[in-house]
Structures are given as C-alpha cells and as structure tokens.
PDB file of C-alpha atoms in Angstrom:
ATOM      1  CA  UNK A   1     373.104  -6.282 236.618  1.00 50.00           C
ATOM      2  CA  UNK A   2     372.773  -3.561 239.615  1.00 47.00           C
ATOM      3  CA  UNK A   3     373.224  -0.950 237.479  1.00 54.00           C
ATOM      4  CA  UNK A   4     370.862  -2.073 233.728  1.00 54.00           C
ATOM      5  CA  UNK A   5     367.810  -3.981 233.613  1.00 61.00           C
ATOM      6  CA  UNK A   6     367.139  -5.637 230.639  1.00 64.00           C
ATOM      7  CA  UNK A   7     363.539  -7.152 229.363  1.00 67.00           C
ATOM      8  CA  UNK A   8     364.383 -10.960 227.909  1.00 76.00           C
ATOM      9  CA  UNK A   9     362.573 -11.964 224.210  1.00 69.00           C
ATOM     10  CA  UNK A  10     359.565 -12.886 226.371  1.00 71.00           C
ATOM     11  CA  UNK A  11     359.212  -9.807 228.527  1.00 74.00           C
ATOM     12  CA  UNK A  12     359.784  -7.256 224.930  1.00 71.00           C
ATOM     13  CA  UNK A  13     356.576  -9.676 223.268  1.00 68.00           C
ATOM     14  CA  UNK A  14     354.321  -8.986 226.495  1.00 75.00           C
ATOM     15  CA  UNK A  15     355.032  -5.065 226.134  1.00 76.00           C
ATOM     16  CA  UNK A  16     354.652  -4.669 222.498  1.00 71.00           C
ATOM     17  CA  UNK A  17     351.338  -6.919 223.402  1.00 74.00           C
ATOM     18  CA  UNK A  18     350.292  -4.303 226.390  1.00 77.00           C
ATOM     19  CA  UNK A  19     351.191  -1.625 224.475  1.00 71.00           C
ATOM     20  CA  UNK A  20     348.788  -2.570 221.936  1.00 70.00           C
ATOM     21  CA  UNK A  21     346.314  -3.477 224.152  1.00 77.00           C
ATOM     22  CA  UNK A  22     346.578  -0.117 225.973  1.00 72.00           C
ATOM     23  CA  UNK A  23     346.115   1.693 222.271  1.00 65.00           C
ATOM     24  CA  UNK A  24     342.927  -0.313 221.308  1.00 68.00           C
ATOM     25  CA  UNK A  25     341.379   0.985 224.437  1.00 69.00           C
ATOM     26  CA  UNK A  26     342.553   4.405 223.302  1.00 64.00           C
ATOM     27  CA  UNK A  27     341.076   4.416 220.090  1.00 60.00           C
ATOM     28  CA  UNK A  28     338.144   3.108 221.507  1.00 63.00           C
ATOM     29  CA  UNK A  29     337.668   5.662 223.742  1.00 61.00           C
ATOM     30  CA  UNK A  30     338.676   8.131 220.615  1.00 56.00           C
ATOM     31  CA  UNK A  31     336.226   6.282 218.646  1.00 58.00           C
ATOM     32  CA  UNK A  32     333.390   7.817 220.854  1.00 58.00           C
ATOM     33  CA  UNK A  33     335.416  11.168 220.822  1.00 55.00           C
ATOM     34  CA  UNK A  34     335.366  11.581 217.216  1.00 53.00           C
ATOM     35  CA  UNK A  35     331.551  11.560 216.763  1.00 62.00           C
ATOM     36  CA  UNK A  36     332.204  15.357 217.308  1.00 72.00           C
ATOM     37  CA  UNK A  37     335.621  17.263 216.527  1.00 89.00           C
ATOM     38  CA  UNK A  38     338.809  15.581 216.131  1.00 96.00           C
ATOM     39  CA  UNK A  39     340.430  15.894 219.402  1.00 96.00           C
ATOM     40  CA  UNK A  40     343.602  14.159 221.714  1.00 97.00           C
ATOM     41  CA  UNK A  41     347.386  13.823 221.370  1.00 97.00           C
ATOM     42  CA  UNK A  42     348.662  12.914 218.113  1.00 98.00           C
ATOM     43  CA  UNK A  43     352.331  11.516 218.315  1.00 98.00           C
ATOM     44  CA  UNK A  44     354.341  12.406 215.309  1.00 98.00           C
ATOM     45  CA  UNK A  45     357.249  10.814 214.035  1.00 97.00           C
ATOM     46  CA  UNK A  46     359.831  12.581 211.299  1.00 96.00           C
ATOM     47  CA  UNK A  47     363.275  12.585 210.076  1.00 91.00           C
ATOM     48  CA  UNK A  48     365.412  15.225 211.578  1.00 90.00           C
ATOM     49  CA  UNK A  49     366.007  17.499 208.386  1.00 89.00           C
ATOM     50  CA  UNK A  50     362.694  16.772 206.661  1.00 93.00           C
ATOM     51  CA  UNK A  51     360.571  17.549 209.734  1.00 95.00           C
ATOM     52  CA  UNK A  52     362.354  20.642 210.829  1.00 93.00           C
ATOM     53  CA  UNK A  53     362.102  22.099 207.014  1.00 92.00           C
ATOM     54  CA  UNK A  54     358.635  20.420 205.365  1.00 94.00           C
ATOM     55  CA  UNK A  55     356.685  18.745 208.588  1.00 97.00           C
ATOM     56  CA  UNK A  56     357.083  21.140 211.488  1.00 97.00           C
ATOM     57  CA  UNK A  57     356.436  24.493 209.151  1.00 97.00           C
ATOM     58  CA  UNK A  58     352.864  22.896 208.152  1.00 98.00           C
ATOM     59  CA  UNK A  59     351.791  22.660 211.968  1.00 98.00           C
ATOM     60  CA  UNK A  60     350.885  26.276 212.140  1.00 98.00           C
ATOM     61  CA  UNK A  61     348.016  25.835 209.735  1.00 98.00           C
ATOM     62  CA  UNK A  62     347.046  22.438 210.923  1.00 98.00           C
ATOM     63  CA  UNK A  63     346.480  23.174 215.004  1.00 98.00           C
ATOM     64  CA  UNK A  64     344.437  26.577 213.270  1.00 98.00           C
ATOM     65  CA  UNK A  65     341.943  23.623 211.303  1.00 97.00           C
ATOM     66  CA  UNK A  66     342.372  21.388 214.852  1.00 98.00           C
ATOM     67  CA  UNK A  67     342.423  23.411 217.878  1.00 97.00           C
ATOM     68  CA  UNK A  68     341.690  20.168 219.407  1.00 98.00           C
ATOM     69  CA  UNK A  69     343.789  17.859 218.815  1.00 98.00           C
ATOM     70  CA  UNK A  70     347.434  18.372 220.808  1.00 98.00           C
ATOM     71  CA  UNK A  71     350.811  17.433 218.257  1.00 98.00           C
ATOM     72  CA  UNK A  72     353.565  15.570 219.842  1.00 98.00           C
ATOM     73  CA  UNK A  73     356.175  15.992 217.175  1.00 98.00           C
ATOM     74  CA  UNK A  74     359.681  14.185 217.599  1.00 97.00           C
ATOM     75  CA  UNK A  75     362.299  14.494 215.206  1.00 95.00           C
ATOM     76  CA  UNK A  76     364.733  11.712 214.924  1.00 90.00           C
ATOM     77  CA  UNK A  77     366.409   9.327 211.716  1.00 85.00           C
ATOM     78  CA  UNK A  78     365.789   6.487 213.594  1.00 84.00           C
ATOM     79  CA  UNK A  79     362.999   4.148 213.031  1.00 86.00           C
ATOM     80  CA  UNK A  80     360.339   4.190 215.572  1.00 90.00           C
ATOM     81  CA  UNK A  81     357.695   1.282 215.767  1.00 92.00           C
ATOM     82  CA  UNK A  82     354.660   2.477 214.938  1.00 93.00           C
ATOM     83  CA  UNK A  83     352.877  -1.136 215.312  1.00 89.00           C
ATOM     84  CA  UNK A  84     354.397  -1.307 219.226  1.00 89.00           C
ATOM     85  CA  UNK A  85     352.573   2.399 219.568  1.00 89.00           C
ATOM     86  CA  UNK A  86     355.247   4.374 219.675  1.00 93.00           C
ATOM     87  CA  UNK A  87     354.175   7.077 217.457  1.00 96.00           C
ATOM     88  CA  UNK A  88     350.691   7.278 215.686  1.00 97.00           C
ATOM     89  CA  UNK A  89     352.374   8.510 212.288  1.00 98.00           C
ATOM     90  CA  UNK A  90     355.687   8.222 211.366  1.00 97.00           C
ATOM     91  CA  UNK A  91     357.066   9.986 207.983  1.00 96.00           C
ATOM     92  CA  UNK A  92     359.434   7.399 206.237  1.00 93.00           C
ATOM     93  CA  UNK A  93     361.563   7.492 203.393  1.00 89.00           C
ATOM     94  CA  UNK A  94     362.829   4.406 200.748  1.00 83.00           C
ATOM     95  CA  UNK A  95     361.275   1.143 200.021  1.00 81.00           C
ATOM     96  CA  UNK A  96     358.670  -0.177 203.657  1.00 84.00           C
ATOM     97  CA  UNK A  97     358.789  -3.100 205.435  1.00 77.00           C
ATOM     98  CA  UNK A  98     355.907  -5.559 205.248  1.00 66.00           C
ATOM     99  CA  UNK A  99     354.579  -4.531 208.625  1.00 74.00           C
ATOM    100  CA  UNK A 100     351.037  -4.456 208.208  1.00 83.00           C
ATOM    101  CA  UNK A 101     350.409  -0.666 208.717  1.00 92.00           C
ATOM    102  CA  UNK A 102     348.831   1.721 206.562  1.00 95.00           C
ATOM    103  CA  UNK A 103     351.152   4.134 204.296  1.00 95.00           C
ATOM    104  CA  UNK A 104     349.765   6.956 202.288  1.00 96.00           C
ATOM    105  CA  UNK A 105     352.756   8.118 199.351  1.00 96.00           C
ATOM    106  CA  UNK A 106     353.247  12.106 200.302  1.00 96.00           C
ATOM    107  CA  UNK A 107     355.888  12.408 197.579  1.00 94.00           C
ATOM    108  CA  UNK A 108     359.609  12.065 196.368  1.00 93.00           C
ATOM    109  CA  UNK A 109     362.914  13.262 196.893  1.00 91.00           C
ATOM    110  CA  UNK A 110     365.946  12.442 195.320  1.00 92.00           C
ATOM    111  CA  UNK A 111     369.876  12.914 196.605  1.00 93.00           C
ATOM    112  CA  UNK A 112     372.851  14.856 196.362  1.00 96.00           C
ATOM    113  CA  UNK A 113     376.708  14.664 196.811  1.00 98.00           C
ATOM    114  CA  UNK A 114     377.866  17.771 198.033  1.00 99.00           C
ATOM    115  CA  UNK A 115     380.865  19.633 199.394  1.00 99.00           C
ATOM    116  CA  UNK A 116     381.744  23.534 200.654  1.00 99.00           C
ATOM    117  CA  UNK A 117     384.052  25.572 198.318  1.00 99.00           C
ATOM    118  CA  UNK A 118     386.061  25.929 201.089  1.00 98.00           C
ATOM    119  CA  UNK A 119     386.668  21.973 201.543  1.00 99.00           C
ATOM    120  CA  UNK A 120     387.227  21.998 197.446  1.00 99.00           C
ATOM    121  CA  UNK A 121     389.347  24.989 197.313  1.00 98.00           C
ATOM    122  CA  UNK A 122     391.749  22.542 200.123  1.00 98.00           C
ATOM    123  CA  UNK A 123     391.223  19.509 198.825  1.00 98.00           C
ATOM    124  CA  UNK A 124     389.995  19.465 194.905  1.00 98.00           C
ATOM    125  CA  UNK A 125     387.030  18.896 193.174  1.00 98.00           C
ATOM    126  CA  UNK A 126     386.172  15.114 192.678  1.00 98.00           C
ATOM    127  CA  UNK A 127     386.134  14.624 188.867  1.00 98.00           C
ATOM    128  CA  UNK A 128     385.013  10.862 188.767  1.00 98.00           C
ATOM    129  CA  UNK A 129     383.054   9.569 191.081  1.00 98.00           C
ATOM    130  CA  UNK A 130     386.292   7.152 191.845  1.00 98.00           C
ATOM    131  CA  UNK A 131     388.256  10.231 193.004  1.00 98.00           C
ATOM    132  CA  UNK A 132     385.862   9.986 196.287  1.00 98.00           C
ATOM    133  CA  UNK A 133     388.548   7.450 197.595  1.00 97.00           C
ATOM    134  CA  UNK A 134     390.731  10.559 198.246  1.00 97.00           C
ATOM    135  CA  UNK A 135     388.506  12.208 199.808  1.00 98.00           C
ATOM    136  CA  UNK A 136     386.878  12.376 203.551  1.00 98.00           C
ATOM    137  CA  UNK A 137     383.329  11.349 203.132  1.00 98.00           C
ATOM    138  CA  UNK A 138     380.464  11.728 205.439  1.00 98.00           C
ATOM    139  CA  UNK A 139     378.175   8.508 206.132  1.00 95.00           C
ATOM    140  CA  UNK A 140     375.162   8.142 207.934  1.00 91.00           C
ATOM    141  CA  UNK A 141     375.838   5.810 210.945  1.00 88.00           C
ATOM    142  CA  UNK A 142     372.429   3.826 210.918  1.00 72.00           C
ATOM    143  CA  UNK A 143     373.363  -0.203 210.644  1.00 56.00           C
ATOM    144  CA  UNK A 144     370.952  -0.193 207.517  1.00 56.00           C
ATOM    145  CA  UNK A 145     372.706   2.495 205.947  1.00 58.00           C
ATOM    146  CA  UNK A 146     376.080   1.069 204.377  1.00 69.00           C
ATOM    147  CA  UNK A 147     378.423   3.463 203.216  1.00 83.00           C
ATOM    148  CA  UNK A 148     377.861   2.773 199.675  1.00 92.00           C
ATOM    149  CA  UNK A 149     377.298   5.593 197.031  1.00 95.00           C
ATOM    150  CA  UNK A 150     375.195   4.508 194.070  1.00 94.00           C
ATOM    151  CA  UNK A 151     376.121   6.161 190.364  1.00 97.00           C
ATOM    152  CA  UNK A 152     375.282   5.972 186.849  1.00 97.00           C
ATOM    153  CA  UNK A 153     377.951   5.539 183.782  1.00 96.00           C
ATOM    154  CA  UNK A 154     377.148   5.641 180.517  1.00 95.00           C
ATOM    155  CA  UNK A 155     373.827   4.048 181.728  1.00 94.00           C
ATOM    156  CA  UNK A 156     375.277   1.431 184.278  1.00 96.00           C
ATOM    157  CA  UNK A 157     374.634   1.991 187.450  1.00 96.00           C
ATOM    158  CA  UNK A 158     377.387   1.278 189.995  1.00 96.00           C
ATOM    159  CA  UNK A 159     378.193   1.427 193.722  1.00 95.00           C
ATOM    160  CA  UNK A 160     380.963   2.618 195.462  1.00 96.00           C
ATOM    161  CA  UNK A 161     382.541   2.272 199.031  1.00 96.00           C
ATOM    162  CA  UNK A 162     383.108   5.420 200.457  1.00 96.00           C
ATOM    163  CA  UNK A 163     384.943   6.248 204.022  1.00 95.00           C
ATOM    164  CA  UNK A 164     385.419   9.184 205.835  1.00 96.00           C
ATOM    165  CA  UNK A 165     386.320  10.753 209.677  1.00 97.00           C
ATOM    166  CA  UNK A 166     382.850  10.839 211.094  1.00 97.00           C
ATOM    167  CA  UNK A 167     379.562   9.320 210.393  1.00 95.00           C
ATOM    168  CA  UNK A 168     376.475  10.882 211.953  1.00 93.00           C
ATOM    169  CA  UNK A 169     372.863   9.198 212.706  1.00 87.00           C
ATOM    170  CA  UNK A 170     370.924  12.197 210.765  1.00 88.00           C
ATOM    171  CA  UNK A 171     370.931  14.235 207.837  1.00 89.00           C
ATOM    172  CA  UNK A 172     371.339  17.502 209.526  1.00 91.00           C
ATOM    173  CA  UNK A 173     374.608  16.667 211.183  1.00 94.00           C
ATOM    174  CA  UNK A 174     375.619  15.585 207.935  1.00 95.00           C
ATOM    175  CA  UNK A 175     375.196  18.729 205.925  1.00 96.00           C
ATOM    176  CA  UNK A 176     376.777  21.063 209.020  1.00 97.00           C
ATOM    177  CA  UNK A 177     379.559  19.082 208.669  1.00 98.00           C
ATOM    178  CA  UNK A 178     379.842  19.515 204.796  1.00 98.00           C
ATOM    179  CA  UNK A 179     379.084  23.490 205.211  1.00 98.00           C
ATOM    180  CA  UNK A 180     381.921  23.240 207.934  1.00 98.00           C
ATOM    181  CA  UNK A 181     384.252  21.919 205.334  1.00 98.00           C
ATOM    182  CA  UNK A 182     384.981  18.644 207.382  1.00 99.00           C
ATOM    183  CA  UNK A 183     384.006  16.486 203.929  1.00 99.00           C
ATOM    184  CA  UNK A 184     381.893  15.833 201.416  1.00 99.00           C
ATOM    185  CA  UNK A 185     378.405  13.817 201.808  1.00 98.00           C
ATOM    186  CA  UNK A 186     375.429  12.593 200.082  1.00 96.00           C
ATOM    187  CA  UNK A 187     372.207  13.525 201.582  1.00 93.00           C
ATOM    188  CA  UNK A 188     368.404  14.558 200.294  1.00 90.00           C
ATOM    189  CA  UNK A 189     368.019  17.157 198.653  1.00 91.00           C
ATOM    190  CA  UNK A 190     365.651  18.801 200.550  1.00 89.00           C
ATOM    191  CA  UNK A 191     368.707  18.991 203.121  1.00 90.00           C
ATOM    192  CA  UNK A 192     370.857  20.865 201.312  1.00 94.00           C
ATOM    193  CA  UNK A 193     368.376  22.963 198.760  1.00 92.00           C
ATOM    194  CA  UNK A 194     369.265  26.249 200.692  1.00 93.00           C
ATOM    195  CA  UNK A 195     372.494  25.801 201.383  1.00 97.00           C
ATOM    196  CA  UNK A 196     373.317  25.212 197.723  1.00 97.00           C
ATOM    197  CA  UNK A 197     370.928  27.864 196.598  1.00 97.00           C
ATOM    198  CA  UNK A 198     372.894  30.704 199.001  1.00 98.00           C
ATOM    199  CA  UNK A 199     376.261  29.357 197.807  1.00 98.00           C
ATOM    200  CA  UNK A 200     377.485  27.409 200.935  1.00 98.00           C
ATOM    201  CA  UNK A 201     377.479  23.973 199.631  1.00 99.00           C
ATOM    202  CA  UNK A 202     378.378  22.813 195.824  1.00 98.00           C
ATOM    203  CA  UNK A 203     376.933  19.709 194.168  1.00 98.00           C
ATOM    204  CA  UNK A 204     379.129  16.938 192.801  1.00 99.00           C
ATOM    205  CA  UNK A 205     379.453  14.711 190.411  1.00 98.00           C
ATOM    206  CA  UNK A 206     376.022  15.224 189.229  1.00 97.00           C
ATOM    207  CA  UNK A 207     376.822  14.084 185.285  1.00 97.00           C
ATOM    208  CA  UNK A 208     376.855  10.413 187.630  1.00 98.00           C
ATOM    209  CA  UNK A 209     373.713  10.974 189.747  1.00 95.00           C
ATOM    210  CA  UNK A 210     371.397   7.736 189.065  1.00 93.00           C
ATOM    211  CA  UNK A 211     368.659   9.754 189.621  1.00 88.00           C
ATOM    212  CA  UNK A 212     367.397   7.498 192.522  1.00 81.00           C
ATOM    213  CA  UNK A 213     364.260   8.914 194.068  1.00 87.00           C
ATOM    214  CA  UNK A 214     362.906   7.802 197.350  1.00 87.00           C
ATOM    215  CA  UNK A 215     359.004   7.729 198.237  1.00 92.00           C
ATOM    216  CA  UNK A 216     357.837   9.539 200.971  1.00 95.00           C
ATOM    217  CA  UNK A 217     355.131   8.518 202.791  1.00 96.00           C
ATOM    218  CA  UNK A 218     352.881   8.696 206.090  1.00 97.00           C
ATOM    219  CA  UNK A 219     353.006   5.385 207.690  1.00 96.00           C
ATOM    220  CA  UNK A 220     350.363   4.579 210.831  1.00 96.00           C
ATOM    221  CA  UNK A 221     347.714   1.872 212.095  1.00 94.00           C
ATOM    222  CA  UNK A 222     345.237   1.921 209.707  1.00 90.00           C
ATOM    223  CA  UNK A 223     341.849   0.169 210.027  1.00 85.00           C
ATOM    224  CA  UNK A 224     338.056   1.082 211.112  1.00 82.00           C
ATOM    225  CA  UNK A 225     339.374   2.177 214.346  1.00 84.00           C
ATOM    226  CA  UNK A 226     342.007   4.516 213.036  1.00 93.00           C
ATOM    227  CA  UNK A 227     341.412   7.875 214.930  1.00 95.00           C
ATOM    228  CA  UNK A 228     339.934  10.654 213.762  1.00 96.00           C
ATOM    229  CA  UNK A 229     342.862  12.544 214.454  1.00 97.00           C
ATOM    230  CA  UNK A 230     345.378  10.781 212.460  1.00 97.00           C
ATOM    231  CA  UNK A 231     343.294  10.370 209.532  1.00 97.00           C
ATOM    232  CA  UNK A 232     342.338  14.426 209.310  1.00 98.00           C
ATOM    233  CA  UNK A 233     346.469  14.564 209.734  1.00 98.00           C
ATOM    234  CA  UNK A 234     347.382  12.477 207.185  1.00 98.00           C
ATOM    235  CA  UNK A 235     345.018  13.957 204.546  1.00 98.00           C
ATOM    236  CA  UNK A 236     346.280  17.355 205.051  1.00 98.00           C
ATOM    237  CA  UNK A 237     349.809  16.262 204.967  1.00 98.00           C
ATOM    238  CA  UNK A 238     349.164  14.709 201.443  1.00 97.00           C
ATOM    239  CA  UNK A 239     346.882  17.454 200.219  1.00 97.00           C
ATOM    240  CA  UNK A 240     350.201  20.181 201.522  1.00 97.00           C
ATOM    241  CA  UNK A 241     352.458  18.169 199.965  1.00 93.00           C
ATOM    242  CA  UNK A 242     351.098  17.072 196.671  1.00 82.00           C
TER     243      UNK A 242
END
C-alpha cells in the first residue's frame, strides 16, 4: 500500500540469503582479524529479565579481558534469528529448534507462581492450584506461550488454563505487575529471587510445583569460521555461569 511495504515469500528468502552472504564475508574478514586479538562488534541477544540481572552484570569483566571487541547487547523475549544474522549469540531458554546452529548448555532455571501480600491480603491465598480460576493471572503474550500452568499431584502432573487482565511479552513486565498487586504470575525464578527474598512477592502453591527446569544455553553459528569473538564470549559465559 502507500503507506507499508511488504517483502513477498520470495523477497524474505533472498534477504535471509544476502544476509548470510554479507556475514560469511564478515567472518572472513574476522577470520584474518583473529590471527591477533579478538576484536569487532559482537551482537548479543538475551531475555529481558535474565540479561538485565545475569548477562549484562558479567560485561564489566568481559570488555576488561576484550578491550577489543565492541558488545551490542539487546534485551528482548522475543526470538531473534540467529541463522538470518540477526544477532551472533542469542541466550535461549526451554527445549531448541532443529536449526542447525551451535548451542553451548550455560545452566538451569526453574519457575515460580507468585503474588504480592498486598494482592493476597484483597483477594486470598490460592490453596489448590484450581483456586487460580478465581483469580487474575498474568500470561506471557508470546503465540508460543499458551496460558497453561503445569503442576504436580500426588505425582501426576497436570495443566491448567489460567486467564487474567493483561498479558505482557516479557518477564519483567510480568513480575512489576505482580509486585503492583494487579495478579498473580508464573515466571523464572531468577525474576523474582529478590523480590521474594526482600518480602515483596510471595510464592504459591509450591507443595504443586512440577519442578520443571528449563536449559539455558548460548545459541550462535558455529563452524570453522565461527569468530574469534563469539567463541572467547561464549566460553566465558559458561565458565561465569557454571
């Protein structure tokens, strides 16, 4: 139209194929780079809550090792395509798609159902993890991520439907809005380990927590060619976070 322009199917394939055409030449010319210090822009992908609390407070140390090499850090939840170039390392959570890139496991975290005492002290403390259909709860908004709560009972593990008045594309949003007292939510625990450690959110229903972890790991183009930079980033990451 006059006012969006759109790529068709063929036009997205001959970008993704440009794009990666444009990056081999890159790491080529890295390639030749790396024979001394590791050195250039290195794009960094991360969730919103885990970079700002794990990934970004490690990049103090890291650009003291590299003085060379320049971090492009953006924080987001959403999925960026590492394979089309968009990022050089992406930190992803949960079980990977068969994409063909490299991923190197950095750890685990598990999750949490939380509330603020002041949304319990208004609305009750769910006792079964049934009683969440009274309640407002908080769902991420990404189309992969159904609002579905798993559980354990008496060893059975179970699912359950959960709505609420707003649904947010990241973690961080999330728990603000639990601390606010808007509802309860169910995020990683990472997200919420200081908030429940200084009082201002409560966990729930934990005696029903499956005790579902998620992998962590660094995901990027791996190969001969992989650049000097990204492979010096992704050890230390791993080494940081074992």
């Amino acid at each position: 139209t006059t006012r969006l322009l759109t790529l068709t199917a063929e036009g997205q394939s001959y970008l993704g194929a440009a794009r990666r055409i444009l990056a081999d030449l890159d790491d080529a010319e890295q390639a030749v780079a790396d024979q001394g210090a590791p050195r250039g822009r290195l794009r960094v992908s991360a969730a919103l809550a885990h970079g700002r609390l794990v990934v970004v407070p490690l990049l103090k140390d890291f650009v003291a090792l590299y003085p060379h090499i320049l971090v492009e850090i953006s924080l987001t939840d959403a999925v960026v395509d590492v394979a089309a170039g968009q990022a050089d390392v992406a930190i992803r959570f949960g079980r990977l798609a068969d994409s063909g890139l490299t991923a190197r496991k950095l750890g685990e975290t598990g999750r949490i159902v939380v509330a603020s005492p002041e949304y319990l002290a208004r609305r009750g403390e769910p006792v079964e993890p049934e009683d969440l259909h009274d309640h407002a709860c908080l769902n991420f908004s990404f189309r992969r991520a159904e609002p579905v709560w798993p559980f354990r009972r008496d060893g059975i593990d179970f699912a359950l439907t959960v709505r609420g008045p707003v649904e947010a594309n990241n973690g961080e949003t999330l728990t603000q809005l639990a601390r606010d007292g808007v509802g309860i939510t169910r995020v990683g625990a990472f997200s919420a380990e200081d908030d429940i450690r200084e009082g201002r959110l409560i966990p729930l229903l934990e005696g029903f927590n499956p005790g579902d972890r998620e992998a962590i790991h660094a995901v990027f183009v791996g190969g001969t060619n992989t650049p000097a930079r990204v492979r010096v980033f992704v050890d230390y990451l791993a080494e940081r976070l074992a």
